[in-house]
């Protein structure tokens, strides 16, 4: 539409202004030529997170579990000690377990609950959550005393981020 106005620099200047706006407000889009807004991956995660926050507003228990997770995640980012990493993963697992319990209307472990969720597109996805929960339960000091024999290496900061993101993503089911 701007090109139809036949003002040579207007489309380029408008695009530059939109890019600045997107960056200034940290929007999850990229502006491509010719003037197409493309959503970025962080926007998808932000949408999932917004959905979870909405669910939390409706449930005090979930709100408390998310608050605990956010507090432990902030502590992990500041400290990055082994205990912070384990606490971060453990509270993310508790939150995912809480969401599954609310979704199904009852309690149980995340491993039990994921077997009863009916929205899986394939059994491999259900099994991957079950195995991820198994990691949280079996790795020493995350949810339980764990099994030191199964530990292949010490946890690293990237593990806390990856496992937390996976558990929050699975909460969408």
Short mmCIF file of N, CA, C and O in Angstrom, two decimals, residues 11-12 14-20 22 29-40:
data_model
loop_
_atom_site.label_atom_id
_atom_site.label_comp_id
_atom_site.label_asym_id
_atom_site.label_seq_id
_atom_site.Cartn_x
_atom_site.Cartn_y
_atom_site.Cartn_z
N UNK A 11 8.24 3.42 2.06
CA UNK A 11 8.17 2.02 2.51
C UNK A 11 9.40 1.61 3.34
O UNK A 11 9.27 0.94 4.36
N UNK A 12 10.59 2.05 2.91
CA UNK A 12 11.81 1.70 3.64
C UNK A 12 11.83 2.35 5.02
O UNK A 12 12.17 1.74 6.01
N UNK A 14 9.21 3.39 6.74
CA UNK A 14 8.14 2.79 7.55
C UNK A 14 8.63 1.44 8.10
O UNK A 14 8.43 1.13 9.27
N UNK A 15 9.27 0.65 7.26
CA UNK A 15 9.82 -0.64 7.70
C UNK A 15 10.83 -0.47 8.82
O UNK A 15 10.83 -1.21 9.80
N UNK A 16 11.70 0.52 8.68
CA UNK A 16 12.70 0.79 9.72
C UNK A 16 12.03 1.19 11.03
O UNK A 16 12.43 0.75 12.11
N UNK A 17 10.98 2.01 10.94
CA UNK A 17 10.26 2.43 12.15
C UNK A 17 9.58 1.23 12.82
O UNK A 17 9.60 1.10 14.05
N UNK A 18 9.00 0.35 12.02
CA UNK A 18 8.35 -0.84 12.58
C UNK A 18 9.39 -1.75 13.23
O UNK A 18 9.16 -2.30 14.31
N UNK A 19 10.56 -1.92 12.60
CA UNK A 19 11.63 -2.74 13.19
C UNK A 19 12.06 -2.17 14.55
O UNK A 19 12.25 -2.91 15.51
N UNK A 20 12.22 -0.85 14.63
CA UNK A 20 12.59 -0.21 15.90
C UNK A 20 11.50 -0.47 16.94
O UNK A 20 11.79 -0.79 18.10
N UNK A 22 9.37 -2.98 17.07
CA UNK A 22 9.41 -4.40 17.45
C UNK A 22 10.54 -4.64 18.45
O UNK A 22 10.36 -5.32 19.46
N UNK A 29 8.39 -10.97 16.93
CA UNK A 29 8.22 -11.01 15.48
C UNK A 29 9.48 -10.52 14.80
O UNK A 29 10.30 -9.84 15.40
N UNK A 30 9.59 -10.88 13.54
CA UNK A 30 10.65 -10.37 12.68
C UNK A 30 9.97 -9.77 11.46
O UNK A 30 9.03 -10.35 10.92
N UNK A 31 10.45 -8.64 11.04
CA UNK A 31 9.90 -7.99 9.85
C UNK A 31 10.74 -8.39 8.65
O UNK A 31 11.95 -8.18 8.64
N UNK A 32 10.11 -9.01 7.67
CA UNK A 32 10.80 -9.43 6.45
C UNK A 32 10.34 -8.57 5.29
O UNK A 32 9.25 -8.01 5.31
N UNK A 33 11.17 -8.52 4.27
CA UNK A 33 10.83 -7.78 3.06
C UNK A 33 10.17 -8.75 2.09
O UNK A 33 10.64 -9.87 1.94
N UNK A 34 9.10 -8.41 1.45
CA UNK A 34 8.40 -7.14 1.48
C UNK A 34 7.36 -7.11 2.61
O UNK A 34 6.35 -7.79 2.56
N UNK A 35 7.62 -6.38 3.60
CA UNK A 35 6.77 -6.09 4.74
C UNK A 35 5.86 -7.25 5.19
O UNK A 35 4.65 -7.22 5.06
N UNK A 36 6.50 -8.29 5.71
CA UNK A 36 5.78 -9.43 6.27
C UNK A 36 6.25 -9.62 7.70
O UNK A 36 7.45 -9.70 7.96
N UNK A 37 5.30 -9.70 8.62
CA UNK A 37 5.63 -10.00 10.01
C UNK A 37 5.65 -11.52 10.19
O UNK A 37 4.68 -12.20 9.86
N UNK A 38 6.76 -12.03 10.69
CA UNK A 38 6.91 -13.46 10.94
C UNK A 38 7.02 -13.68 12.45
O UNK A 38 7.88 -13.09 13.10
N UNK A 39 6.16 -14.52 13.01
CA UNK A 39 6.29 -14.82 14.44
C UNK A 39 7.57 -15.62 14.68
O UNK A 39 7.98 -16.42 13.85
N UNK A 40 8.16 -15.41 15.83
CA UNK A 40 9.38 -16.11 16.21
C UNK A 40 9.08 -17.12 17.31
O UNK A 40 8.07 -17.01 18.03
#
